Amino acid sequence: MKIIRTVPSMTAWSERLRREGVTIGFVPTMGALHDGHRALIRTSRLRCDALVVSIFVNPAQFSPTEDLSKYPRPIARDRALCREEGVDVCFEPTAGGMYPADFQTIVTVPVIARRWEGAARPHHFAGVATVVTKLFRIVQPHLAWFGQKDYQQAALVRQLVHDLNLGVKIQIRPTVRERDGLAMSSRNVYLSANERRMAPLLSQALRVGRRMIADRVRDVAAIEQAMRQPLKREPTIHVEYLAVCDPDGLEPLPVVATHAVLLGAVQIGSVRLIDNMLVRIPS
Ligand code: PAF
């Protein structure tokens, strides 16, 4: 596996392979790789001739009060996982390489970024949209894989690629979960033993909503209220939002008609967890 650290070398590698007619797959990450990333890498490996994984903790998507400096960076373990999974290139740019001193341009996707994570974390999605646009230009993949776990991010990336004609096919893969339902996330390592015990309640809440919709409950207020119940068992959990939304535009739905996405975010101690479930109404 090749480790590439500079933007010009990465682009030169991709341009050479593209000229040779090679299909390039890409999994962008911030490292601290877990089985969710592994699943994305494996699918991409099967579908593409060459596979690039980027590991870059993007400062632009963190606010000054967030965890940029303590974000986990187990680079040796990440590289080992990439090697095991047959990744061809690990692209590990520096912050200075991605954002030189004269850097100015910010990409925003205002409507999709307006609610939920966008409301809770101002500037987060502008940071994501900017870095993903840059990574796509640098790596020039034919296909790129993202996890459904970050549902709003995936919707934003799709919109971005469509609006800016970036010519990358976006593939979204289902969330990988621990045995107790907790969605895998690099930030789960921050949970204390007691917080880890409480953390699966978020997926339980979403499952309550999913079950009600499958049972043909259409009233969103009733569904949202029922989703809060499992979380009430632990009064220290702060619910930021639990919402039933249109899966495309992410706007809240007044009633469930054909399909929906259930979105949730909670704060447990100092750790913020997000999760989601897609629901289709059985016909
Ligand atoms: O999902 C992530 O890990 C990041 O938001 C991404 C897409 C790599 C951009 O920094």
XYZ file of N, CA and C and ligand atoms in Angstrom:
859
model
N 0.856 -1.207 0.000
C 0.000 0.000 0.000
C 0.883 1.246 0.000
N 0.499 2.186 -0.844
C 1.257 3.427 -0.971
C 0.676 4.481 -0.016
N 1.559 5.219 0.656
C 1.056 6.334 1.469
C 1.425 7.628 0.753
N 0.420 8.412 0.428
C 0.669 9.673 -0.286
C 0.276 10.817 0.638
N 1.193 11.788 0.743
C 0.918 12.881 1.691
C 0.702 14.230 1.019
N 1.050 14.335 -0.249
C 0.900 15.669 -0.856
C -0.191 15.660 -1.920
N -0.792 16.824 -2.068
C -1.895 16.981 -3.020
C -1.418 16.725 -4.466
N -0.293 17.330 -4.906
C 0.128 17.086 -6.296
C 0.434 15.608 -6.556
N 1.054 14.890 -5.585
C 1.364 13.463 -5.852
C 0.082 12.655 -5.939
N -0.914 12.978 -5.117
C -2.169 12.240 -5.163
C -2.842 12.425 -6.520
N -2.903 13.673 -6.962
C -3.564 13.962 -8.238
C -2.812 13.302 -9.396
N -1.481 13.337 -9.330
C -0.689 12.732 -10.419
C -0.971 11.228 -10.479
N -1.052 10.567 -9.318
C -1.328 9.111 -9.269
C -2.682 8.829 -9.916
N -3.706 9.598 -9.528
C -5.055 9.352 -10.041
C -5.133 9.646 -11.544
N -4.494 10.725 -11.968
C -4.552 11.073 -13.395
C -3.925 9.972 -14.248
N -2.813 9.407 -13.736
C -2.138 8.333 -14.482
C -3.081 7.127 -14.609
N -3.724 6.743 -13.487
C -4.607 5.570 -13.527
C -5.831 5.818 -14.401
N -6.357 7.028 -14.335
C -7.517 7.351 -15.167
C -7.162 7.241 -16.660
N -5.966 7.712 -16.998
C -5.522 7.614 -18.405
C -5.452 6.162 -18.850
N -5.134 5.266 -17.887
C -5.026 3.824 -18.210
C -6.389 3.137 -18.182
N -7.449 3.890 -17.908
C -8.804 3.328 -17.920
C -9.179 2.587 -16.643
N -8.451 2.855 -15.553
C -8.700 2.178 -14.277
C -9.860 2.877 -13.539
N -10.764 2.071 -12.946
C -11.863 2.653 -12.152
C -11.373 2.892 -10.726
N -11.465 4.149 -10.282
C -10.954 4.501 -8.946
C -12.109 4.627 -7.958
N -12.008 3.872 -6.856
C -12.965 3.989 -5.754
C -12.335 4.792 -4.637
N -13.194 5.471 -3.860
C -12.659 6.375 -2.826
C -13.516 6.302 -1.566
N -12.853 6.137 -0.425
C -13.541 6.197 0.874
C -12.878 7.325 1.678
N -13.548 8.492 1.768
C -12.972 9.573 2.568
C -13.241 9.337 4.049
N -12.238 9.511 4.899
C -12.427 9.295 6.337
C -11.617 10.331 7.123
N -11.910 10.370 8.419
C -11.071 11.164 9.328
C -10.249 10.210 10.196
N -10.081 8.969 9.743
C -9.294 7.999 10.504
C -10.071 7.438 11.670
N -9.343 6.856 12.653
C -9.971 6.127 13.766
C -10.957 5.121 13.168
N -10.450 4.327 12.251
C -11.305 3.461 11.432
C -11.912 2.338 12.276
N -13.179 2.044 12.014
C -13.887 0.964 12.714
C -14.561 0.071 11.671
N -15.387 -0.857 12.155
C -15.967 -1.824 11.220
C -16.935 -1.183 10.213
N -17.462 -0.020 10.549
C -18.294 0.703 9.581
C -17.436 1.126 8.383
N -16.250 1.683 8.660
C -15.340 2.046 7.562
C -14.902 0.792 6.804
N -14.623 -0.266 7.587
C -14.161 -1.512 6.955
C -15.191 -2.004 5.928
N -16.479 -1.888 6.284
C -17.532 -2.330 5.361
C -17.524 -1.471 4.090
N -17.309 -0.169 4.240
C -17.263 0.714 3.057
C -16.065 0.340 2.180
N -14.927 0.105 2.837
C -13.696 -0.216 2.107
C -13.862 -1.550 1.357
N -14.476 -2.519 2.043
C -14.644 -3.841 1.398
C -15.530 -3.761 0.168
N -16.655 -3.044 0.280
C -17.553 -2.949 -0.879
C -16.858 -2.229 -2.019
N -16.163 -1.163 -1.677
C -15.476 -0.396 -2.706
C -14.403 -1.251 -3.389
N -13.698 -2.037 -2.559
C -12.638 -2.919 -3.092
C -13.207 -3.862 -4.166
N -14.421 -4.388 -3.872
C -15.026 -5.333 -4.805
C -15.474 -4.670 -6.104
N -15.846 -3.385 -5.997
C -16.444 -2.715 -7.160
C -15.435 -1.966 -8.036
N -14.237 -1.691 -7.510
C -13.309 -0.812 -8.240
C -11.972 -1.488 -8.491
N -11.249 -0.990 -9.509
C -9.924 -1.558 -9.798
C -8.894 -1.034 -8.809
N -9.025 0.225 -8.442
C -8.048 0.834 -7.525
C -8.819 1.538 -6.423
N -8.267 1.489 -5.214
C -9.003 2.037 -4.068
C -8.136 2.994 -3.255
N -8.676 4.201 -3.052
C -7.999 5.217 -2.242
C -8.825 5.458 -0.981
N -8.160 5.466 0.178
C -8.802 5.878 1.440
C -8.071 7.134 1.895
N -8.830 8.197 2.179
C -8.143 9.375 2.732
C -8.324 9.388 4.240
N -7.270 9.789 4.931
C -7.315 9.948 6.384
C -6.907 11.389 6.650
N -7.893 12.209 6.983
C -7.617 13.630 7.200
C -8.624 14.175 8.198
N -8.145 14.539 9.376
C -9.025 15.144 10.390
C -9.171 16.613 9.978
N -10.320 16.890 9.387
C -10.533 18.169 8.701
C -10.855 19.296 9.685
N -9.904 20.212 9.923
C -10.169 21.253 10.934
C -11.379 22.111 10.594
N -11.679 22.257 9.294
C -12.761 23.165 8.880
C -14.144 22.695 9.329
N -14.298 21.424 9.718
C -15.636 20.978 10.117
C -15.815 20.913 11.634
N -14.830 21.424 12.374
C -14.920 21.477 13.837
C -15.097 22.937 14.249
N -15.949 23.180 15.241
C -16.037 24.544 15.777
C -14.926 24.677 16.835
N -14.612 25.913 17.246
C -13.525 26.089 18.224
C -13.791 25.345 19.540
N -15.072 25.073 19.866
C -15.355 24.394 21.149
C -15.406 22.869 20.992
N -15.214 22.361 19.766
C -15.312 20.912 19.563
C -13.962 20.214 19.756
N -13.967 18.893 19.423
C -12.892 18.019 19.876
C -11.736 17.835 18.885
N -11.422 18.864 18.078
C -10.373 18.698 17.050
C -9.051 18.182 17.627
N -8.573 18.798 18.709
C -7.232 18.419 19.188
C -7.243 17.028 19.824
N -8.391 16.642 20.417
C -8.378 15.310 21.032
C -9.046 14.239 20.160
N -9.374 14.585 18.913
C -9.984 13.590 18.019
C -9.000 12.421 17.865
N -9.469 11.147 18.013
C -8.519 10.023 17.983
C -7.756 9.921 16.652
N -6.438 9.671 16.750
C -5.617 9.573 15.531
C -4.717 8.335 15.598
N -5.300 7.134 15.616
C -4.477 5.913 15.705
C -3.949 5.515 14.316
N -3.008 6.292 13.809
C -2.626 6.173 12.393
C -2.034 4.796 12.048
N -1.234 4.209 12.983
C -0.615 2.907 12.659
C -1.715 1.848 12.512
N -2.707 1.891 13.414
C -3.812 0.916 13.351
C -4.645 1.133 12.085
N -4.880 2.397 11.743
C -5.666 2.710 10.541
C -4.971 2.188 9.279
N -3.650 2.420 9.229
C -2.913 1.941 8.038
C -2.968 0.419 7.973
N -2.862 -0.233 9.145
C -2.891 -1.708 9.155
C -4.240 -2.207 8.624
N -5.336 -1.550 9.053
C -6.661 -1.957 8.557
C -6.728 -1.775 7.030
N -6.216 -0.657 6.551
C -6.244 -0.392 5.104
C -5.432 -1.452 4.355
N -4.259 -1.792 4.898
C -3.430 -2.832 4.267
C -4.191 -4.149 4.203
N -4.776 -4.529 5.353
C -5.537 -5.796 5.433
C -6.633 -5.867 4.381
N -7.259 -4.718 4.120
C -8.413 -4.704 3.212
C -8.021 -4.435 1.763
N -6.729 -4.400 1.488
C -6.270 -4.285 0.102
C -6.400 -2.892 -0.492
N -6.322 -1.866 0.365
C -6.366 -0.478 -0.138
C -5.083 -0.203 -0.927
N -5.190 0.507 -2.041
C -3.997 0.794 -2.842
C -3.262 2.028 -2.338
N -4.051 3.063 -1.983
C -3.411 4.306 -1.526
C -4.101 4.825 -0.279
N -3.294 5.153 0.719
C -3.780 5.884 1.874
C -3.344 7.327 1.645
N -4.302 8.219 1.466
C -3.976 9.624 1.219
C -4.064 10.356 2.550
N -2.922 10.853 3.019
C -2.852 11.485 4.348
C -2.299 12.898 4.212
N -3.113 13.814 3.681
C -2.582 15.172 3.494
C -2.411 15.888 4.826
N -1.614 16.935 4.838
C -1.483 17.766 6.044
C -2.528 18.884 5.968
N -2.795 19.511 7.131
C -3.756 20.626 7.145
C -3.236 21.760 6.251
N -1.922 21.988 6.294
C -1.334 23.052 5.471
C -1.423 22.737 3.984
N -1.337 21.462 3.647
C -1.439 21.054 2.239
C -2.859 21.250 1.714
N -3.840 21.000 2.582
C -5.235 21.145 2.151
C -5.689 22.605 2.229
N -5.205 23.307 3.239
C -5.627 24.702 3.434
C -4.401 25.596 3.549
N -3.771 25.908 2.411
C -2.601 26.784 2.476
C -2.988 28.177 2.998
N -2.001 28.968 3.330
C -2.255 30.261 3.995
C -3.192 31.164 3.187
N -3.170 31.046 1.844
C -4.001 31.949 1.026
C -5.386 31.353 0.712
N -5.769 30.274 1.409
C -7.035 29.590 1.117
C -8.235 30.473 1.478
N -9.251 30.536 0.578
C -10.404 31.408 0.853
C -11.762 30.764 0.627
N -11.858 29.812 -0.308
C -13.175 29.396 -0.806
C -13.895 28.460 0.157
N -15.173 28.739 0.393
C -15.998 27.878 1.247
C -17.184 27.413 0.411
N -17.470 26.109 0.466
C -18.615 25.559 -0.272
C -19.759 25.371 0.732
N -20.949 25.864 0.389
C -22.094 25.642 1.297
C -23.258 25.034 0.533
N -24.048 24.241 1.245
C -25.245 23.607 0.671
C -26.379 24.008 1.637
N -26.878 25.254 1.497
C -27.624 25.859 2.597
C -28.922 25.167 2.989
N -29.671 24.618 2.039
C -30.985 24.092 2.432
C -30.825 22.778 3.193
N -30.061 21.837 2.642
C -29.881 20.554 3.345
C -29.163 20.757 4.674
N -28.296 21.744 4.740
C -27.507 21.946 5.968
C -28.242 22.750 7.032
N -29.477 23.193 6.713
C -30.141 24.149 7.609
C -30.520 23.555 8.961
N -31.054 22.337 8.943
C -31.613 21.781 10.185
C -30.674 20.764 10.835
N -31.128 20.171 11.907
C -30.534 19.033 12.606
C -29.058 19.261 12.912
N -28.167 18.485 12.307
C -26.738 18.671 12.619
C -26.261 20.077 12.232
N -26.842 20.591 11.165
C -26.446 21.924 10.696
C -26.817 22.997 11.709
N -27.977 22.821 12.369
C -28.411 23.799 13.367
C -27.567 23.655 14.641
N -27.253 22.389 14.985
C -26.495 22.146 16.225
C -25.024 22.522 16.071
N -24.515 22.407 14.842
C -23.083 22.608 14.638
C -22.864 23.597 13.474
N -23.068 24.904 13.743
C -22.913 25.882 12.666
C -21.513 25.754 12.035
N -21.418 25.902 10.751
C -20.175 25.811 9.949
C -19.715 24.368 9.713
N -20.280 23.393 10.448
C -19.818 22.018 10.274
C -19.966 21.568 8.815
N -21.173 21.761 8.258
C -21.398 21.231 6.910
C -20.669 22.038 5.836
N -20.404 23.312 6.106
C -19.596 24.070 5.140
C -18.187 23.472 5.110
N -17.716 23.064 6.288
C -16.396 22.426 6.364
C -16.392 21.092 5.647
N -17.481 20.325 5.817
C -17.567 19.019 5.148
C -17.657 19.224 3.626
N -18.553 20.117 3.207
C -18.755 20.324 1.760
C -17.465 20.810 1.102
N -16.748 21.678 1.800
C -15.502 22.219 1.226
C -14.447 21.123 1.091
N -14.274 20.335 2.147
C -13.208 19.320 2.086
C -13.581 18.206 1.112
N -14.860 17.829 1.057
C -15.255 16.754 0.135
C -15.066 17.225 -1.317
N -15.401 18.470 -1.591
C -15.193 19.007 -2.948
C -13.706 18.952 -3.293
N -12.883 19.387 -2.354
C -11.435 19.369 -2.606
C -10.936 17.932 -2.799
N -11.370 17.036 -1.911
C -10.891 15.646 -2.014
C -11.300 15.026 -3.350
N -12.524 15.320 -3.791
C -12.961 14.760 -5.081
C -12.107 15.311 -6.233
N -11.766 16.588 -6.164
C -10.933 17.179 -7.223
C -9.525 16.565 -7.190
N -9.028 16.314 -5.985
C -7.648 15.828 -5.842
C -7.553 14.337 -6.204
N -8.498 13.540 -5.670
C -8.425 12.073 -5.843
C -9.063 11.639 -7.170
N -9.994 12.442 -7.673
C -10.673 12.170 -8.952
C -11.255 10.758 -9.040
N -12.035 10.348 -8.026
C -12.587 8.988 -8.064
C -13.759 8.895 -9.039
N -14.028 7.660 -9.488
C -15.257 7.415 -10.258
C -16.419 7.196 -9.286
N -16.145 6.485 -8.185
C -17.175 6.199 -7.180
C -16.637 6.557 -5.797
N -17.534 7.026 -4.918
C -17.105 7.319 -3.532
C -18.155 6.792 -2.569
N -17.666 6.215 -1.463
C -18.540 5.546 -0.484
C -18.663 6.345 0.802
N -19.911 6.458 1.266
C -20.195 7.125 2.541
C -21.141 6.236 3.344
N -21.133 6.396 4.680
C -22.009 5.606 5.536
C -23.342 6.312 5.769
N -24.398 5.510 5.883
C -25.723 6.069 6.189
C -25.769 6.658 7.605
N -24.860 6.225 8.452
C -24.796 6.731 9.833
C -24.847 8.265 9.863
N -24.108 8.907 8.949
C -24.154 10.372 8.842
C -25.117 10.716 7.709
N -26.401 10.551 8.003
C -27.428 10.609 6.952
C -27.450 11.983 6.273
N -27.398 13.028 7.106
C -27.496 14.382 6.549
C -26.249 14.694 5.709
N -25.102 14.216 6.178
C -23.863 14.401 5.414
C -23.978 13.731 4.045
N -24.530 12.508 4.039
C -24.659 11.782 2.777
C -25.595 12.541 1.823
N -26.692 13.082 2.365
C -27.637 13.841 1.525
C -26.949 15.088 0.965
N -26.160 15.721 1.812
C -25.445 16.942 1.405
C -24.425 16.635 0.298
N -23.719 15.518 0.444
C -22.697 15.178 -0.561
C -23.370 14.885 -1.910
N -24.498 14.184 -1.855
C -25.229 13.903 -3.105
C -25.623 15.202 -3.808
N -26.145 16.147 -3.011
C -26.594 17.424 -3.568
C -25.414 18.192 -4.166
N -24.322 18.173 -3.435
C -23.099 18.873 -3.845
C -22.592 18.354 -5.193
N -22.565 17.035 -5.314
C -22.067 16.407 -6.542
C -22.992 16.751 -7.706
N -24.306 16.758 -7.417
C -25.290 17.092 -8.444
C -25.126 18.564 -8.863
N -25.087 19.470 -7.878
C -25.059 20.906 -8.171
C -23.776 21.320 -8.880
N -22.656 20.743 -8.472
C -21.364 21.191 -9.018
C -20.849 20.270 -10.126
N -21.712 19.348 -10.591
C -21.341 18.436 -11.688
C -19.991 17.782 -11.439
N -19.833 17.240 -10.235
C -18.513 16.705 -9.888
C -18.222 15.353 -10.546
N -19.256 14.715 -11.072
C -19.021 13.496 -11.863
C -18.548 12.305 -11.044
N -18.895 12.261 -9.761
C -18.531 11.103 -8.918
C -19.832 10.399 -8.558
N -19.855 9.063 -8.657
C -21.061 8.327 -8.259
C -21.001 8.086 -6.752
N -22.025 8.564 -6.038
C -22.024 8.443 -4.573
C -22.780 7.182 -4.169
N -22.126 6.384 -3.331
C -22.698 5.132 -2.852
C -22.871 5.241 -1.338
N -24.089 4.992 -0.864
C -24.345 5.072 0.582
C -24.570 3.659 1.101
N -23.843 3.279 2.139
C -23.959 1.920 2.692
C -24.610 1.969 4.077
N -25.360 0.917 4.428
C -26.064 0.921 5.710
C -25.122 1.072 6.909
N -25.690 1.576 7.988
C -24.943 1.760 9.238
C -24.542 0.406 9.808
N -23.311 0.298 10.274
C -22.868 -0.925 10.952
C -23.019 -0.679 12.453
N -23.617 -1.681 13.134
C -23.957 -1.499 14.556
C -23.239 -2.505 15.437
N -23.028 -2.103 16.693
C -22.571 -3.062 17.707
C -23.719 -4.026 17.973
N -23.432 -5.107 18.692
C -24.465 -6.125 18.945
C -25.678 -5.553 19.674
N -25.446 -4.536 20.515
C -26.574 -3.950 21.259
C -27.249 -2.812 20.503
N -26.898 -2.608 19.249
C -27.612 -1.626 18.426
C -26.900 -0.293 18.267
N -25.898 -0.024 19.105
C -25.206 1.271 18.992
C -24.539 1.396 17.615
N -24.806 2.508 16.947
C -24.187 2.738 15.630
C -22.691 2.954 15.815
N -21.881 2.298 14.980
C -20.425 2.477 15.116
C -20.022 3.892 14.723
N -19.139 4.449 15.524
C -18.665 5.813 15.273
C -17.284 5.943 15.904
N -16.436 6.741 15.278
C -15.090 6.955 15.837
C -15.180 7.609 17.204
N -16.262 8.341 17.453
C -16.384 9.054 18.737
C -16.853 8.149 19.870
N -17.262 6.892 19.589
C -17.719 6.009 20.671
C -16.603 5.743 21.691
N -15.354 5.914 21.260
C -14.245 5.666 22.216
C -14.251 6.670 23.366
N -14.928 7.788 23.187
C -14.998 8.787 24.268
C -15.943 8.368 25.388
N -16.820 7.376 25.148
C -17.855 7.028 26.136
C -17.228 6.315 27.330
N -17.581 6.744 28.549
C -17.153 6.010 29.744
C -17.980 4.717 29.786
N -17.631 3.807 30.704
C -18.361 2.531 30.777
C -19.850 2.779 31.020
N -20.142 3.735 31.888
C -21.548 4.011 32.203
C -22.273 4.648 31.009
N -21.586 5.550 30.317
C -22.192 6.188 29.132
C -22.379 5.162 28.017
N -21.409 4.251 27.896
C -21.513 3.206 26.864
C -22.744 2.321 27.117
N -23.035 2.093 28.412
C -24.210 1.285 28.786
C -25.500 1.984 28.319
N -25.516 3.331 28.421
C -26.730 4.078 28.058
C -26.866 4.305 26.539
N -25.727 4.286 25.846
C -25.699 4.745 24.452
C -26.664 4.010 23.506
N -26.912 2.695 23.685
C -27.831 2.020 22.745
C -29.277 2.509 22.842
N -29.599 3.310 23.863
C -30.972 3.804 23.988
C -31.375 4.659 22.778
N -30.398 5.293 22.149
C -30.748 6.102 20.971
C -31.282 5.218 19.850
N -30.595 4.101 19.591
C -31.110 3.227 18.519
C -32.424 2.572 18.946
N -32.572 2.323 20.263
C -33.862 1.767 20.732
C -34.993 2.751 20.462
N -34.717 4.029 20.693
C -35.741 5.058 20.447
C -36.148 5.055 18.966
N -35.156 4.973 18.089
C -35.464 4.977 16.654
C -36.247 3.724 16.264
N -35.898 2.606 16.920
C -36.617 1.361 16.605
C -38.083 1.444 17.030
N -38.350 2.156 18.131
C -39.744 2.358 18.562
C -40.510 3.076 17.437
N -39.909 4.134 16.903
C -40.555 4.885 15.814
C -40.762 4.009 14.593
N -39.741 3.221 14.267
C -39.827 2.361 13.078
C -40.975 1.351 13.233
N -41.056 0.786 14.450
C -42.116 -0.210 14.689
C -43.499 0.435 14.564
N -43.659 1.632 15.117
C -44.970 2.296 15.046
C -45.372 2.562 13.600
N -44.398 2.989 12.806
C -44.717 3.280 11.398
C -45.089 1.987 10.681
N -44.348 0.902 10.991
C -44.698 -0.403 10.378
C -46.101 -0.831 10.825
N -46.494 -0.432 12.047
C -47.840 -0.748 12.547
C -48.875 0.261 12.066
N -48.506 1.063 11.102
C -49.401 1.999 10.420
C -49.828 3.203 11.257
N -49.032 3.572 12.251
C -49.283 4.843 12.939
C -48.761 5.942 12.000
N -49.564 6.965 11.752
C -49.172 8.008 10.796
C -48.911 9.361 11.457
N -49.385 9.481 12.706
C -49.314 10.759 13.409
C -47.891 10.988 13.955
N -47.192 11.935 13.342
C -45.788 12.156 13.679
C -45.605 12.597 15.139
N -46.527 13.417 15.647
C -46.386 13.876 17.045
C -46.414 12.679 17.989
N -47.312 11.720 17.721
C -47.408 10.519 18.576
C -46.133 9.684 18.452
N -45.611 9.574 17.243
C -44.390 8.768 17.022
C -43.205 9.417 17.751
N -43.100 10.732 17.614
C -41.952 11.415 18.238
C -42.025 11.323 19.765
N -43.237 11.404 20.278
C -43.396 11.302 21.732
C -43.005 9.896 22.211
N -43.442 8.878 21.470
C -43.124 7.491 21.861
C -41.624 7.227 21.759
N -40.958 7.845 20.766
C -39.512 7.628 20.599
C -38.736 8.161 21.811
N -39.297 9.172 22.476
C -38.601 9.750 23.644
C -38.636 8.829 24.860
N -39.614 7.899 24.879
C -39.821 7.097 26.097
C -38.578 6.308 26.535
N -37.940 5.510 25.654
C -36.778 4.731 26.119
C -35.690 5.616 26.728
N -35.553 6.830 26.186
C -34.482 7.718 26.654
C -34.798 8.324 28.017
N -36.072 8.310 28.384
C -36.460 8.870 29.694
C -35.952 7.997 30.837
N -35.609 6.733 30.512
C -35.074 5.842 31.556
C -33.767 6.377 32.132
N -33.072 7.199 31.380
C -31.781 7.735 31.838
C -31.859 9.253 31.821
N -32.221 9.865 32.956
C -32.448 11.320 32.962
C -31.209 12.148 32.626
N -30.005 11.539 32.688
C -28.809 12.336 32.362
C -28.612 12.476 30.850
N -29.375 11.702 30.071
C -29.254 11.844 28.608
C -30.041 13.083 28.179
N -29.397 13.927 27.401
C -30.101 15.097 26.881
C -30.452 14.835 25.407
N -31.772 14.863 25.137
C -32.208 14.633 23.745
C -32.137 15.962 22.998
N -31.329 15.988 21.933
C -31.265 17.220 21.123
C -32.390 17.253 20.110
N -32.563 16.152 19.405
C -33.725 16.042 18.517
C -34.017 14.584 18.236
N -35.310 14.318 18.034
C -35.776 13.016 17.546
C -36.867 13.389 16.561
N -36.659 13.127 15.295
C -37.577 13.709 14.313
C -37.905 12.709 13.215
N -39.098 12.878 12.670
C -39.560 12.050 11.541
C -39.544 12.965 10.321
N -38.714 12.644 9.339
C -38.477 13.590 8.241
C -38.630 12.944 6.880
N -38.760 13.841 5.905
C -38.726 13.432 4.507
C -37.277 13.005 4.191
N -37.077 11.775 3.673
C -35.709 11.268 3.511
C -34.873 12.012 2.461
N -35.544 12.809 1.590
C -34.756 13.521 0.573
C -34.361 14.928 1.046
N -35.372 15.716 1.401
C -35.087 17.104 1.774
C -34.792 17.274 3.254
N -35.038 16.242 4.046
C -34.835 16.267 5.509
C -35.721 17.265 6.250
N -36.824 17.653 5.616
C -37.785 18.528 6.299
C -38.671 17.659 7.188
N -39.124 18.177 8.352
C -40.006 17.395 9.223
C -41.314 17.076 8.495
N -41.819 15.853 8.701
C -43.081 15.456 8.055
C -44.232 15.692 9.030
N -45.376 16.200 8.557
C -46.534 16.312 9.451
C -47.194 14.949 9.680
N -47.279 14.137 8.615
C -47.786 12.756 8.725
C -46.895 11.863 7.872
N -46.846 10.579 8.212
C -46.019 9.667 7.422
C -46.873 9.109 6.286
N -46.406 9.299 5.054
C -47.191 8.814 3.916
C -46.569 7.536 3.341
N -45.435 7.654 2.654
C -44.863 6.467 2.009
C -43.515 6.048 2.606
N -42.677 7.025 2.889
C -41.399 6.684 3.490
C -40.889 7.864 4.316
N -39.967 7.546 5.209
C -39.477 8.581 6.131
C -38.087 8.200 6.603
N -37.386 9.189 7.137
C -36.155 8.884 7.869
C -36.348 9.400 9.302
N -35.981 8.542 10.251
C -36.047 8.938 11.654
C -34.644 9.392 12.033
N -34.548 10.621 12.510
C -33.234 11.178 12.853
C -33.162 11.433 14.352
N -32.015 11.147 14.958
C -31.877 11.428 16.391
C -30.483 11.890 16.752
N -30.419 12.761 17.763
C -29.129 13.182 18.330
C -29.311 13.339 19.829
N -28.375 12.794 20.587
C -28.419 12.927 22.046
C -27.030 13.305 22.551
N -27.053 13.903 23.732
C -25.792 14.211 24.411
C -25.742 13.328 25.647
N -24.685 12.510 25.754
C -24.501 11.678 26.947
C -23.176 12.104 27.561
N -23.235 12.765 28.687
C -22.007 13.333 29.258
C -21.439 14.322 28.252
N -20.159 14.145 27.902
C -19.564 15.101 26.958
C -19.636 14.578 25.520
N -20.309 13.438 25.325
C -20.304 12.824 23.992
C -21.648 13.042 23.306
N -21.567 13.493 22.063
C -22.772 13.699 21.269
C -22.891 12.531 20.295
N -24.057 11.856 20.301
C -24.258 10.713 19.401
C -25.373 11.032 18.428
N -25.205 10.595 17.173
C -26.303 10.723 16.210
C -26.593 9.356 15.622
N -27.827 9.198 15.133
C -28.205 7.929 14.506
C -29.445 8.200 13.643
N -29.797 7.250 12.815
C -30.991 7.410 11.972
C -31.460 6.050 11.484
N -32.713 5.983 11.096
C -33.244 4.768 10.451
C -34.185 5.178 9.335
N -34.066 4.493 8.215
C -34.972 4.719 7.087
C -36.164 3.801 7.222
N -37.346 4.303 6.922
C -38.559 3.481 7.045
C -39.372 3.592 5.770
N -39.766 2.457 5.250
C -40.704 2.445 4.110
C -42.007 1.843 4.589
N -43.112 2.435 4.180
C -44.418 1.927 4.614
C -44.732 0.680 3.797
N -45.045 -0.436 4.454
C -45.388 -1.630 3.678
C -46.682 -1.374 2.882
N -46.686 -1.796 1.608
C -47.897 -1.510 0.813
C -48.874 -2.682 0.913
O -17.569 11.418 7.657
C -16.390 11.816 7.804
O -15.525 11.116 8.310
C -16.010 13.223 7.367
O -17.055 14.118 7.589
C -15.525 13.300 5.912
C -16.603 12.920 4.921
C -14.316 12.394 5.725
C -15.091 14.732 5.580
O -14.082 15.158 6.425
